[in-house]
mmCIF file of C-alpha atoms in Angstrom:
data_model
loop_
_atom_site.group_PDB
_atom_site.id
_atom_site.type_symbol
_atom_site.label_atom_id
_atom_site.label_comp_id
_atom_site.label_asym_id
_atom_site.label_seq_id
_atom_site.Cartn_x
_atom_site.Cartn_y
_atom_site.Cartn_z
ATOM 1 C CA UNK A 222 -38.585 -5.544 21.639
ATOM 2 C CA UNK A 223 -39.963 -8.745 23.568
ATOM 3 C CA UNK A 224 -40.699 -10.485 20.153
ATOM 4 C CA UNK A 225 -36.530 -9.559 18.624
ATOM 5 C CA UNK A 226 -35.165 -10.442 22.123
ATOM 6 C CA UNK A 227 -37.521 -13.393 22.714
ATOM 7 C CA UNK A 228 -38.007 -12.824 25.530
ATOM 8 C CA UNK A 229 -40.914 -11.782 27.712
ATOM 9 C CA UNK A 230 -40.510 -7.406 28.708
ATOM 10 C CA UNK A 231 -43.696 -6.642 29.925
ATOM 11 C CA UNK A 232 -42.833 -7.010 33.672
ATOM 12 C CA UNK A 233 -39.243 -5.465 33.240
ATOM 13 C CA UNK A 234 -39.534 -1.892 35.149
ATOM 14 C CA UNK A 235 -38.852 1.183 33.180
ATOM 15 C CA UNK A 236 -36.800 4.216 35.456
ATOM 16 C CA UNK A 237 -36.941 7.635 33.824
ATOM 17 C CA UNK A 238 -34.130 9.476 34.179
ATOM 18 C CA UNK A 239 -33.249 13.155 32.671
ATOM 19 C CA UNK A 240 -29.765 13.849 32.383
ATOM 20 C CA UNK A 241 -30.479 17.550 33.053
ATOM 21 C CA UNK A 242 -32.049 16.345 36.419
ATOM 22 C CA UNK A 243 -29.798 15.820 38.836
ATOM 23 C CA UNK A 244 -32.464 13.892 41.433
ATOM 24 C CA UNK A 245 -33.955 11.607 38.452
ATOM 25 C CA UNK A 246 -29.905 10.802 38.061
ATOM 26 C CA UNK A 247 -29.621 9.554 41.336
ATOM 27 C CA UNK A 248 -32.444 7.775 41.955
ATOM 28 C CA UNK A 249 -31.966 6.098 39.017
ATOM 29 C CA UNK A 250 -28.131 4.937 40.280
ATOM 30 C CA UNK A 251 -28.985 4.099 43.465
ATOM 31 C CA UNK A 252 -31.795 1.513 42.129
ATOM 32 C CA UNK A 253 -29.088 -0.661 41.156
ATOM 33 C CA UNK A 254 -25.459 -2.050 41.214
ATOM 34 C CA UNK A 255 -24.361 -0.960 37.410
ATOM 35 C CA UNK A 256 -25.377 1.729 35.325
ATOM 36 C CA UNK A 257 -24.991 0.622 31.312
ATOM 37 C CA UNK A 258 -25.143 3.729 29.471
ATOM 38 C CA UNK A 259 -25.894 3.548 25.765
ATOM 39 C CA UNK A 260 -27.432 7.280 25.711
ATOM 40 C CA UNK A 261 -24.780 9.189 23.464
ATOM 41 C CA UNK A 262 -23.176 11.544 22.131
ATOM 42 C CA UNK A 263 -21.388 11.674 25.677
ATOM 43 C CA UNK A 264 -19.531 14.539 25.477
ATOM 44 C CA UNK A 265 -23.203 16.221 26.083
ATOM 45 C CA UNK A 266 -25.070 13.580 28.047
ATOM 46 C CA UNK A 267 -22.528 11.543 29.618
ATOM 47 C CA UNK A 268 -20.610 13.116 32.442
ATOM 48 C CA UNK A 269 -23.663 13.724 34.363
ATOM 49 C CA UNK A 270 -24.471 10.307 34.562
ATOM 50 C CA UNK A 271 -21.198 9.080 35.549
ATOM 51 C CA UNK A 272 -21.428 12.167 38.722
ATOM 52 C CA UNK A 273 -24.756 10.290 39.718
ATOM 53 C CA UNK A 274 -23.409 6.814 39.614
ATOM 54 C CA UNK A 275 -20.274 7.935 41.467
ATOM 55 C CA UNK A 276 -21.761 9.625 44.062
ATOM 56 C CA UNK A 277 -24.697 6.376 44.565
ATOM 57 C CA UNK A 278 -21.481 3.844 44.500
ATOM 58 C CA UNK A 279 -22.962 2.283 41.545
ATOM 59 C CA UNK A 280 -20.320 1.126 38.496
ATOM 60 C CA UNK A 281 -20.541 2.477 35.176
ATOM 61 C CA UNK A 282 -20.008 0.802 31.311
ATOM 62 C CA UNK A 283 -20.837 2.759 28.057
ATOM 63 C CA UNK A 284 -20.244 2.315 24.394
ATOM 64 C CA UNK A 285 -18.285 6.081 23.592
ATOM 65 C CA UNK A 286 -15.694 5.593 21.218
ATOM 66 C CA UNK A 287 -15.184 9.730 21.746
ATOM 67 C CA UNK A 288 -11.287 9.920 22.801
ATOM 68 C CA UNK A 289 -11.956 13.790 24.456
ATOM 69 C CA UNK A 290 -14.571 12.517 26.932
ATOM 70 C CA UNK A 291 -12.714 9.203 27.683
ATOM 71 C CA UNK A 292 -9.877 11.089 28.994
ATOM 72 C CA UNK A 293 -11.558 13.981 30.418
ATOM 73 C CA UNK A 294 -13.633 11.604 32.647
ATOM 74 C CA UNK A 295 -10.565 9.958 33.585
ATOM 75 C CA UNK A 296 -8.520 12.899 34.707
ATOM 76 C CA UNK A 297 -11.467 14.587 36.346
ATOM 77 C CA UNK A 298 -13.172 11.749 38.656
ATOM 78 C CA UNK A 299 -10.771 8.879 38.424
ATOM 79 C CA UNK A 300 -9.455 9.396 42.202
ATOM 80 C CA UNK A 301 -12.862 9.904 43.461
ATOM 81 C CA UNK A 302 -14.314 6.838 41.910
ATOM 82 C CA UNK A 303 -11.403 4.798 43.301
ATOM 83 C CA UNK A 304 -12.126 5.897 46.492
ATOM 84 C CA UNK A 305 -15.699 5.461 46.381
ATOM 85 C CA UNK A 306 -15.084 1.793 44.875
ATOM 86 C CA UNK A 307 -16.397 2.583 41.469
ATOM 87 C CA UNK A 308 -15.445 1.321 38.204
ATOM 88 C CA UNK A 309 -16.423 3.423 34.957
ATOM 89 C CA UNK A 310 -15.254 2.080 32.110
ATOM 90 C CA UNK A 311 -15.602 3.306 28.418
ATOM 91 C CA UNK A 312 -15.271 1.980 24.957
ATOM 92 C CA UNK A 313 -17.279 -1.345 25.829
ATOM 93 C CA UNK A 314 -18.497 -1.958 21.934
ATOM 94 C CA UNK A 315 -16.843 -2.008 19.070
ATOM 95 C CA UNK A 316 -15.113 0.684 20.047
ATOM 96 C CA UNK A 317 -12.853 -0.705 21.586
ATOM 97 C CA UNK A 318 -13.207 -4.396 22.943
ATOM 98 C CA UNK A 319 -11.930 -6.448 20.485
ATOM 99 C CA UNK A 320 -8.755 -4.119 19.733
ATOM 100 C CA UNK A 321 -7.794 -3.434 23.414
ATOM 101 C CA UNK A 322 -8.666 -7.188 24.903
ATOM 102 C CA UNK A 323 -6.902 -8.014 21.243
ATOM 103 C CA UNK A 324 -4.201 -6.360 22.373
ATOM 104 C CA UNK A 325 -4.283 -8.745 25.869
ATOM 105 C CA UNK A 326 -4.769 -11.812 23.875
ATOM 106 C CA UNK A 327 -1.924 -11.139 22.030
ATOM 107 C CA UNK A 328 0.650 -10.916 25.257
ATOM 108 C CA UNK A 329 -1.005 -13.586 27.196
ATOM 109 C CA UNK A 330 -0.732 -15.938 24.125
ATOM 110 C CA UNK A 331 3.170 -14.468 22.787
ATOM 111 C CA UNK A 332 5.394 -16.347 25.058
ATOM 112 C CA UNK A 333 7.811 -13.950 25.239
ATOM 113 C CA UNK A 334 7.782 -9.866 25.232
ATOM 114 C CA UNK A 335 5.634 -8.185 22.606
ATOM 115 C CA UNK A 336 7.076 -5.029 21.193
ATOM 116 C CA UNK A 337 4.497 -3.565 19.011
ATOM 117 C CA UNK A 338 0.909 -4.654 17.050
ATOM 118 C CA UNK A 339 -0.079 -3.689 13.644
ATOM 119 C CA UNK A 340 -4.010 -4.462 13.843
ATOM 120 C CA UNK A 341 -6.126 -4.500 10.202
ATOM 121 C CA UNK A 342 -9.528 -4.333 10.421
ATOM 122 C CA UNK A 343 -12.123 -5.197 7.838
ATOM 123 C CA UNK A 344 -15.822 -4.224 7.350
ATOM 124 C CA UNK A 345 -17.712 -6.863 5.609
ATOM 125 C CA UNK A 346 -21.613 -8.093 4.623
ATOM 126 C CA UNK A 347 -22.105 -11.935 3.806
ATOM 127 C CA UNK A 348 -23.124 -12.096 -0.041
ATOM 128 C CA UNK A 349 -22.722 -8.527 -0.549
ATOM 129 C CA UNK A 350 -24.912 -5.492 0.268
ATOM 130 C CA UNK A 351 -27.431 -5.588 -2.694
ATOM 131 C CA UNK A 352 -30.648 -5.495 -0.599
ATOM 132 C CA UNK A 353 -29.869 -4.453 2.642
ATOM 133 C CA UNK A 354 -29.563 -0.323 2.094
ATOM 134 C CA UNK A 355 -25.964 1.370 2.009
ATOM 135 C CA UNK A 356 -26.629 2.926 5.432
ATOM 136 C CA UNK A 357 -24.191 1.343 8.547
ATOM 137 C CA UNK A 358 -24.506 3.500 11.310
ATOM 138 C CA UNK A 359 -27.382 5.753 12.584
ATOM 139 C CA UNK A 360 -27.049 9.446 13.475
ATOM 140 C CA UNK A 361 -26.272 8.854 16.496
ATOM 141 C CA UNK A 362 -22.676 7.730 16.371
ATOM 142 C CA UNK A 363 -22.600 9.965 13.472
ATOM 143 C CA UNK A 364 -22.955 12.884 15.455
ATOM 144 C CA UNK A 365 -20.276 11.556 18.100
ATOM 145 C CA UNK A 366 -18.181 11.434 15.397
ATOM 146 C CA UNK A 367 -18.497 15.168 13.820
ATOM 147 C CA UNK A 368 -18.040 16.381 17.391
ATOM 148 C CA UNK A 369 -15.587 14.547 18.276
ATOM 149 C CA UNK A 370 -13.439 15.333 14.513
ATOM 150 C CA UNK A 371 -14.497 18.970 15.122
ATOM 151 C CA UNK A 372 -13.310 18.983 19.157
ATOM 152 C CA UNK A 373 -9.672 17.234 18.183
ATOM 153 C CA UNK A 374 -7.525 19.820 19.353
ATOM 154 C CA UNK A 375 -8.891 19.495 22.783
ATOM 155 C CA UNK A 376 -7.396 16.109 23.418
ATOM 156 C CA UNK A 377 -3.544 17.664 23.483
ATOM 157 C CA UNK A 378 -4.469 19.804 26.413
ATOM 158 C CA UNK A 379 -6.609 16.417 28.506
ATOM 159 C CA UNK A 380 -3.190 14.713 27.965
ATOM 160 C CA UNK A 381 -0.702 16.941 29.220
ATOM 161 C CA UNK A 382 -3.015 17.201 32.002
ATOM 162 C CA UNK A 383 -3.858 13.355 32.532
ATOM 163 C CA UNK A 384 -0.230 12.292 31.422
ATOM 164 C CA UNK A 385 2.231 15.068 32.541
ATOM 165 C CA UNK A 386 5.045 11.973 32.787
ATOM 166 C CA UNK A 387 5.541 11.016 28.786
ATOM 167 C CA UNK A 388 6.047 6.895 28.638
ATOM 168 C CA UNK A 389 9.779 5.749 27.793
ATOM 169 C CA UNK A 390 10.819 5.357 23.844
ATOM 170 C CA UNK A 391 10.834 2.215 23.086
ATOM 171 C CA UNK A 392 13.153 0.496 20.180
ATOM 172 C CA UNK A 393 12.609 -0.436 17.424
ATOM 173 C CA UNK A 394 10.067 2.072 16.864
ATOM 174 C CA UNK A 395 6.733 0.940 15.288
ATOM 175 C CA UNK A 396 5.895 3.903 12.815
ATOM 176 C CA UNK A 397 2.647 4.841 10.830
ATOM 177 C CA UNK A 398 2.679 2.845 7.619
ATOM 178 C CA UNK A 399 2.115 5.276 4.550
ATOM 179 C CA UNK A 400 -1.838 5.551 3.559
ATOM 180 C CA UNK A 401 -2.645 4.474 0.446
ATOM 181 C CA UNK A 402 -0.267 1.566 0.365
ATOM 182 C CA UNK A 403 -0.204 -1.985 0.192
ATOM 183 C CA UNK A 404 -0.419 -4.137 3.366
ATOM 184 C CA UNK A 405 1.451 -7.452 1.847
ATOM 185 C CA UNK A 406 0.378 -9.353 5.362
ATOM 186 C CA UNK A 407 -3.244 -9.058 4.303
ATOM 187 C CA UNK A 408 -3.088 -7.761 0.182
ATOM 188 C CA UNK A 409 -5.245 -4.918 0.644
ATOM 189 C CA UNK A 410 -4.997 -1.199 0.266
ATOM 190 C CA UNK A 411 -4.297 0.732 4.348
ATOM 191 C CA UNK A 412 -5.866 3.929 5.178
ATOM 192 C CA UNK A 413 -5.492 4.975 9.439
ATOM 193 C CA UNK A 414 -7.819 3.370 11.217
ATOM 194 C CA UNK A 415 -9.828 6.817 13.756
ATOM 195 C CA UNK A 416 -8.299 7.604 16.849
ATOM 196 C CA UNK A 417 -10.367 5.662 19.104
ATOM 197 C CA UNK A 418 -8.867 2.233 19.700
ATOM 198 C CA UNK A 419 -5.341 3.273 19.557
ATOM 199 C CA UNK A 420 -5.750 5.574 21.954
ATOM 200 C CA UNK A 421 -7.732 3.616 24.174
ATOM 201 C CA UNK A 422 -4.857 0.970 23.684
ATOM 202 C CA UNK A 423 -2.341 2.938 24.524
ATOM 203 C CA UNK A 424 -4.135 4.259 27.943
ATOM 204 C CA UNK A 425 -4.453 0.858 28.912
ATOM 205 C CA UNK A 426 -0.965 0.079 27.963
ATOM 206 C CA UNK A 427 0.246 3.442 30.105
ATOM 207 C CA UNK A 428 -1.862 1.936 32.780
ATOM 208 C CA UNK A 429 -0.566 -1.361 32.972
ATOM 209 C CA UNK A 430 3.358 0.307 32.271
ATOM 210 C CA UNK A 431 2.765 2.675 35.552
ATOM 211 C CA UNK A 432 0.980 0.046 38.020
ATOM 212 C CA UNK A 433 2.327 -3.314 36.628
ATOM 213 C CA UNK A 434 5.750 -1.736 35.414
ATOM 214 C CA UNK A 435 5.068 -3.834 32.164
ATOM 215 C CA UNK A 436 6.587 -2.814 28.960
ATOM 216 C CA UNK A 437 4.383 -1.037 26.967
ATOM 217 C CA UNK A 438 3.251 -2.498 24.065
ATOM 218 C CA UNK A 439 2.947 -0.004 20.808
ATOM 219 C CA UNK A 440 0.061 -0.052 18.519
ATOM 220 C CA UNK A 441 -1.120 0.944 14.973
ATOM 221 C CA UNK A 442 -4.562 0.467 13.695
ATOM 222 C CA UNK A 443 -5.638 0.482 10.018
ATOM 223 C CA UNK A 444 -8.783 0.153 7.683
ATOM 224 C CA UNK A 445 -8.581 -1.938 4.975
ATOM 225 C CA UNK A 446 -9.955 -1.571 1.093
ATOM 226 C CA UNK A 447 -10.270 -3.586 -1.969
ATOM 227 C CA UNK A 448 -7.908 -0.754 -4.387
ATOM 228 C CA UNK A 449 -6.878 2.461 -3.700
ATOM 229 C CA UNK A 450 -10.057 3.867 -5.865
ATOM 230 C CA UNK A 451 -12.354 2.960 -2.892
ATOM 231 C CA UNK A 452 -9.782 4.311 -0.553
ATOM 232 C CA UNK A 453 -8.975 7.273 -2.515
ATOM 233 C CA UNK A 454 -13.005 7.468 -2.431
ATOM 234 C CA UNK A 455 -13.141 7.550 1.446
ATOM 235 C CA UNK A 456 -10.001 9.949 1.664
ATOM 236 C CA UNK A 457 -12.253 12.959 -0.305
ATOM 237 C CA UNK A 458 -15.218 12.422 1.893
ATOM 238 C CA UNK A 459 -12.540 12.584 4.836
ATOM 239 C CA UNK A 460 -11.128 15.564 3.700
ATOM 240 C CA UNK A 461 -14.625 17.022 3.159
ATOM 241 C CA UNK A 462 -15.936 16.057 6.302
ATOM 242 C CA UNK A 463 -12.861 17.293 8.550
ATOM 243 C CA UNK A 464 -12.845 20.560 6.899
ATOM 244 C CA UNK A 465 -16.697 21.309 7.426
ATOM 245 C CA UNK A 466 -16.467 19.952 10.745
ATOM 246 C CA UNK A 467 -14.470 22.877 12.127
ATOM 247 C CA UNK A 468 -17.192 25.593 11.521
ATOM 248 C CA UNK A 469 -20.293 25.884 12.944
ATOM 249 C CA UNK A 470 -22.214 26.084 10.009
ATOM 250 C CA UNK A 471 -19.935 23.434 8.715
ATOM 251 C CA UNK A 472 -21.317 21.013 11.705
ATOM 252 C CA UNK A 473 -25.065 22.147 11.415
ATOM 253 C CA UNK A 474 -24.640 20.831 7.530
ATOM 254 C CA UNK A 475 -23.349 17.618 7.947
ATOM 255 C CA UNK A 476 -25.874 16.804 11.178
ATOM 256 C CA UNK A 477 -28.912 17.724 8.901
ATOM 257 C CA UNK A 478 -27.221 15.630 5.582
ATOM 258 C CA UNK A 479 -25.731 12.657 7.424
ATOM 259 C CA UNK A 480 -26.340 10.847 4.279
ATOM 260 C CA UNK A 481 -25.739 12.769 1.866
ATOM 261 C CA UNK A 482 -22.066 13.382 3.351
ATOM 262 C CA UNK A 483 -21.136 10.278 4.262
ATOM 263 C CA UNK A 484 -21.804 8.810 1.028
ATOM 264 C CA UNK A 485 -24.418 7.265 2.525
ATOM 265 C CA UNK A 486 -23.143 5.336 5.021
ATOM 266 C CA UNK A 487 -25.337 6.902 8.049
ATOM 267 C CA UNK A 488 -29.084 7.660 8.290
ATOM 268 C CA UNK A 489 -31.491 8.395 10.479
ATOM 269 C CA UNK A 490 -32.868 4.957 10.239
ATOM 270 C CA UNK A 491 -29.820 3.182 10.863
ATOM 271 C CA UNK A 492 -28.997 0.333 8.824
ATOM 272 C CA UNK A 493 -31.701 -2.560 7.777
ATOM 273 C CA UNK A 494 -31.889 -5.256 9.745
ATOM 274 C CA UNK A 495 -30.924 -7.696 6.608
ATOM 275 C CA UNK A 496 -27.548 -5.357 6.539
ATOM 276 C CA UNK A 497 -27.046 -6.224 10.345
ATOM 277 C CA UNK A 498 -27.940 -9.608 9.993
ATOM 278 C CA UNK A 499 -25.294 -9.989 7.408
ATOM 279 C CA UNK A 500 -22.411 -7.403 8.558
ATOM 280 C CA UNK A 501 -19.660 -8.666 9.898
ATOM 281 C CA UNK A 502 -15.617 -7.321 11.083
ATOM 282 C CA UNK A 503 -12.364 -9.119 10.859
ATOM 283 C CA UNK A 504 -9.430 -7.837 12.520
ATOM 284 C CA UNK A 505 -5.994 -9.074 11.846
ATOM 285 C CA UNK A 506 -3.287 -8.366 14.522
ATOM 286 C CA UNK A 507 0.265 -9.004 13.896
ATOM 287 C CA UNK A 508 2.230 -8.790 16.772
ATOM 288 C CA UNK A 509 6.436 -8.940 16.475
ATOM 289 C CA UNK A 510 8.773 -9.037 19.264
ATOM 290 C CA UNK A 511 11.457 -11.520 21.441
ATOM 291 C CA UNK A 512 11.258 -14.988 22.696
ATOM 292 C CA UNK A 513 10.643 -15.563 26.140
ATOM 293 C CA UNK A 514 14.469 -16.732 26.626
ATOM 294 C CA UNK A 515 15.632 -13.292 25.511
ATOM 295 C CA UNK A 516 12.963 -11.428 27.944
ATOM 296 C CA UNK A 517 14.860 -8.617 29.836
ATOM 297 C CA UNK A 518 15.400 -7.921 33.704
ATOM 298 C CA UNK A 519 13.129 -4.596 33.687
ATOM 299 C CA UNK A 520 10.182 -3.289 31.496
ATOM 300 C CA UNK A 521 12.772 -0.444 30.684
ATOM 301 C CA UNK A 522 15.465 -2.189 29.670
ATOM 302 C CA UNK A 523 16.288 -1.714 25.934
ATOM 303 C CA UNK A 524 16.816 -4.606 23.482
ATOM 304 C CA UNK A 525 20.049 -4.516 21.137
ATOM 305 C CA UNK A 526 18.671 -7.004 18.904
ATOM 306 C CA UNK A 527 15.956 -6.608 16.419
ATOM 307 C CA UNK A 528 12.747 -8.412 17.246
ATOM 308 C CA UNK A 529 12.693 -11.907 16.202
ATOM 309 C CA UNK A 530 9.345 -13.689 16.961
ATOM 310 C CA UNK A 531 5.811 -12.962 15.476
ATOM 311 C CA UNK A 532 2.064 -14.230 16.257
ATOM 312 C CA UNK A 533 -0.734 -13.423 14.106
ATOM 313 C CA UNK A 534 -4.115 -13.385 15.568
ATOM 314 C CA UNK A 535 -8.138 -13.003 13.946
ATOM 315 C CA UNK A 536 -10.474 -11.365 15.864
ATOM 316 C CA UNK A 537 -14.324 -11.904 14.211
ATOM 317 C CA UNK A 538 -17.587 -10.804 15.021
ATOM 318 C CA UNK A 539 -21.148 -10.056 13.552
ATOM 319 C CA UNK A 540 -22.737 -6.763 13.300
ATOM 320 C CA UNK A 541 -19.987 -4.588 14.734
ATOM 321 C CA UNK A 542 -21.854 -1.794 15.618
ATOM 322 C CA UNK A 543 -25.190 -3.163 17.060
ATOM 323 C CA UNK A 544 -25.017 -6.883 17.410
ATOM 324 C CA UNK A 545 -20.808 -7.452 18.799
ATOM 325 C CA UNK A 546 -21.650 -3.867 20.899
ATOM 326 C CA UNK A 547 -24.049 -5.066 22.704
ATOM 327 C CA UNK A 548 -22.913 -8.273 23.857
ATOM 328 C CA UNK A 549 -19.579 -6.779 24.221
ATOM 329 C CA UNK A 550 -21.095 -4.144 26.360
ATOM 330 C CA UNK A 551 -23.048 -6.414 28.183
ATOM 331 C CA UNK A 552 -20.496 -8.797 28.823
ATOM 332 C CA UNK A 553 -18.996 -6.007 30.946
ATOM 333 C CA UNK A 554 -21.002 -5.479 32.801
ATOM 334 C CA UNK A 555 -21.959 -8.629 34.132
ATOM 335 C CA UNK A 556 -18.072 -9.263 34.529
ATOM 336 C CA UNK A 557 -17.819 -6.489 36.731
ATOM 337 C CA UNK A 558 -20.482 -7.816 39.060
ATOM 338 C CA UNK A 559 -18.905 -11.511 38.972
ATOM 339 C CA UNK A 560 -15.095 -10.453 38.920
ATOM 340 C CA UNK A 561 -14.501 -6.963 40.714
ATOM 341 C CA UNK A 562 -11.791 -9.232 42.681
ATOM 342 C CA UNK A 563 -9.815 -9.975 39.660
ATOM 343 C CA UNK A 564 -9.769 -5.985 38.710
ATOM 344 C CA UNK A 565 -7.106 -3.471 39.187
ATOM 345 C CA UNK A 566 -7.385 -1.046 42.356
ATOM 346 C CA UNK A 567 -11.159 -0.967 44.293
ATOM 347 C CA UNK A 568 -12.675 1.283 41.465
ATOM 348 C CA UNK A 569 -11.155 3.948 39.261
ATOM 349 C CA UNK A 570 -12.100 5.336 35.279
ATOM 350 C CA UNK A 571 -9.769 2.769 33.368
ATOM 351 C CA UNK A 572 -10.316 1.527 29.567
ATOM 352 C CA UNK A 573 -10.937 -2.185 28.960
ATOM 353 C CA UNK A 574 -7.565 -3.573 28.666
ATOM 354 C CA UNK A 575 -6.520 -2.980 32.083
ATOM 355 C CA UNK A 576 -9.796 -3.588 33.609
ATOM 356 C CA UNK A 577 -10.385 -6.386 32.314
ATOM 357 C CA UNK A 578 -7.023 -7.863 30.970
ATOM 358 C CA UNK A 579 -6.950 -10.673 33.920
ATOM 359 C CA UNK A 580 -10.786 -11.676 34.181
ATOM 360 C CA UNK A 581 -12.656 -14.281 32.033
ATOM 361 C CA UNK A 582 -14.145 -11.714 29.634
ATOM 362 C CA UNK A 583 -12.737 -13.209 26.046
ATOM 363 C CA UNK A 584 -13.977 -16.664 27.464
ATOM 364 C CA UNK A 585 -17.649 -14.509 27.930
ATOM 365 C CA UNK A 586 -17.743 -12.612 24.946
ATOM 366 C CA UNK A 587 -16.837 -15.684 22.518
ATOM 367 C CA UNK A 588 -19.697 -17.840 23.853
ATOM 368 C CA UNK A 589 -22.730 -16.290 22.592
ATOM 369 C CA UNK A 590 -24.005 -16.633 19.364
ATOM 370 C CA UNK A 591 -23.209 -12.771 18.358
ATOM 371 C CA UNK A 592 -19.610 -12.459 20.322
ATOM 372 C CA UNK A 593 -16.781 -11.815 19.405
ATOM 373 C CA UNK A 594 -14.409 -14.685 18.671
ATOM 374 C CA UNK A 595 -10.098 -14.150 19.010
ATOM 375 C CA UNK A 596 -7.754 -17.020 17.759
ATOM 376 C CA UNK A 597 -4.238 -17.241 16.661
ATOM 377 C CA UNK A 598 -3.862 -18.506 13.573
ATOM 378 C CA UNK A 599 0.070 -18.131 12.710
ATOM 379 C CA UNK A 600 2.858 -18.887 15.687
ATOM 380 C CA UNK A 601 6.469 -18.240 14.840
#
C-alpha cells in the first residue's frame, strides 16, 4: 500500500472495529471527526456503523450505490443525526457524485430554470481491453448489486414512508426514452441506466424542492452501446440475472459464479490494474428548459410555453469504480470538515446534491490527477 500510494504507512494507526460489536463501533467513532466507510454490502454492515458514529457525534461518508439502504437510513435516523449535528451522506463514488453534483453544475451554469436532464454515460478503456482481463468490478459491489436487484420491492414501502407528500407534476414531462433505441445527441444505442443515481438525484432534488422551494429538476439516466447486438447482449444477462436474483438458490448461484454470470465482468480479483489504469467514464448531460427572462414567480408555477434553452455538459473521469471513487469519496470528506458552514441544516442523512450543492467540492474533485472533471461544452 505505502509503495502504490507513495507514501510512507508504517506509522499510520490501524483501529479494529467489528460491526457486530457494538463497543469496537464506538470507540472506533469517537477516535475521530469522520467516519469513511468503504466496508460494503451496507444493507448488512452498514447501519451499525452509522448508529456508532451518530451516537459519538462523528460524520459519516460511504460509497453504497444500494437505493433500499440509502433511504432506509434516511427515514430512520435523519432527525436524530440533525440534532446531534451529524452529517451521513451516501453515494460518495461513482455512484453518485458526478451525476448528482452533475445535476448542480448544470443549474448553477443554465442561466435560467432547468426543467429536466437526460444524462448518457459511457464506460470506456484507452486502446481497448486486449490485455487488461474482462473483469470491472470485484465481488464486492457485485454482491450489493444482486441484493439490492433481489430486495427491489422494498424501496416502494421506504418511500411512502420517507415521502408520504408526492412532489408536484411538472410540464412538459420528461419520459423514459424507449431501450434499444438510438440516442441522435450522442449516436449510440440507450439501455436504462440502474436505479442508483436517479434516485439519488431525485432525493436531492425533493430536498432542495421542500427546504429551498426550488423547482425540481427531472432526471433520466442511460447506458450507452456501440449497436444494439452488445445491448441486446447485456439485456439477456439482465433478464437472467433479475430472474435468479429473486430466489434463494437463485442468489447463492450467482454469488458463487460472479463471472460466469456476468459475462465476466466481475471477479473475485477485481479488475487488473492495467484495466484500471486505462478505464475511464464519460457522461453527457443535456439539460433543456427557459431563459432566465422567462423564470417564473414560484417554483410551482407552471410554464405555458415549451422549453426553449439547452446546455450540454461532459463529465470525465478515470477508473470509475476505484480510482474517481476514491477521490470522490475522499473529497467528501475533507469538505465536510472544511465547509460544514456552507451545508444545509447542522447535520441530517442527505445525498450529495444537497449537501454539497453550495460548497467548493467540483473545484476539489477536478484538481487531482484522478478527479473528476465537469465542463459545458454546448450553450444555447
Amino acid at each position: 500500500m505505502s509503495a502504490k500510494s507513495k507514501t510512507d504507512l508504517s506509522q499510520t494507526p490501524i483501529i479494529i472495529a467489528d460491526v457486530n460489536n457494538e463497543a469496537s463501533l464506538l470507540e472506533m467513532a469517537q477516535r475521530c471527526r469522520i467516519v469513511v466507510n468503504t466496508a460494503g454490502p451496507y444493507r448488512f454492515f452498514g447501519e451499525n456503523v452509522v448508529k456508532a458514529c451518530i451516537e459519538s457525534g462523528t460524520h459519516h461518508v460511504d460509497v453504497s450505490g444500494e437505493p433500499q439502504y440509502m433511504e432506509s437510513i434516511q427515514l430512520k435516523y435523519n432527525d436524530l443525526a440533525r440534532e446531534r449535528g451529524v452529517y451521513v451522506i451516501s453515494a460518495c463514488g461513482f455512484d453518485s457524485i458526478p451525476a448528482d453534483l452533475g445535476v448542480v453544475f448544470v443549474e448553477k451554469n443554465f442561466d435560467g430554470v432547468v426543467n429536466s436532464v437526460e444524462n448518457f454515460v459511457h464506460f470506456g478503456v484507452k486502446g481497448g481491453t486486449k490485455g487488461t482481463g474482462s473483469a470491472s468490478l470485484n465481488t464486492g459491489t457485485w454482491e450489493s448489486a444482486i441484493h439490492a436487484i433481489a430486495n427491489r420491492s422494498e424501496s416502494i414501502a421506504i418511500r411512502r414512508k420517507l415521502f408520504p407528500d408526492r412532489l408536484p407534476k411538472f410540464h412538459p414531462e420528461l419520459k423514459p426514452r424507449a431501450p434499444l433505441s438510438i440516442a441522435n445527441e450522442v449516436g449510440k444505442v440507450i439501455l436504462p441506466f440502474p436505479e442508483t443515481d436517479r434516485s439519488v438525484v431525485m432525493r436531492s432534488q425533493r430536498y432542495l424542492y421542500e427546504n429551498e422551494k426550488k423547482r425540481p429538476i427531472q432526471m433520466q439516466a442511460y447506458m450507452l452501446y456501440p449497436s444494439r447486438l452488445v445491448a441486446g447482449v447485456v439485456v439477456f444477462f439482465a433478464a437472467v440475472i433479475g430472474i435468479l436474483a429473486k430466489f434463494s438458490f437463485g442468489r447463492q448461484l450467482l454469488l458463487k459464479y460472479p463471472s460466469f454470470f456476468s459475462g465476466g465482468m466481475a471477479s473475485r480479483g477485481g479488475p487488473s490494474e492495467a484495466r484500471m489504469e486505462r478505464s475511464f467514464f464519460r457522461m453527457t448531460m443535456k439539460a433543456t428548459g427557459w431563459p432566465k427572462s422567462q423564470k417564473l414567480a414560484e417554483s410551482t408555477d407552471q410554464y405555458s410555453t415549451l422549453p426553449s434553452k439547452t446546455l450540454t455538459v461532459q463529465i470525465t473521469g478515470p477508473n470509475p469504480g476505484y480510482g474517481s471513487t476514491c477521490v470522490a469519496l475522499l473529497s467528501t470528506a475533507k469538505t465536510i470538515l472544511n465547509e460544514s458552514d456552507k451545508m444545509p441544516s447542522t447535520g441530517g442523512v442527505l445525498p450529495p446534491g444537497a449537501a454539497f450543492s453550495k460548497t467548493s467540492l467540483i473545484s476539489e474533485l477536478e484538481k487531482h490527477e484522478h478527479g473528476i472533471k465537469y465542463e459545458i461544452v454546448a450553450n444555447k
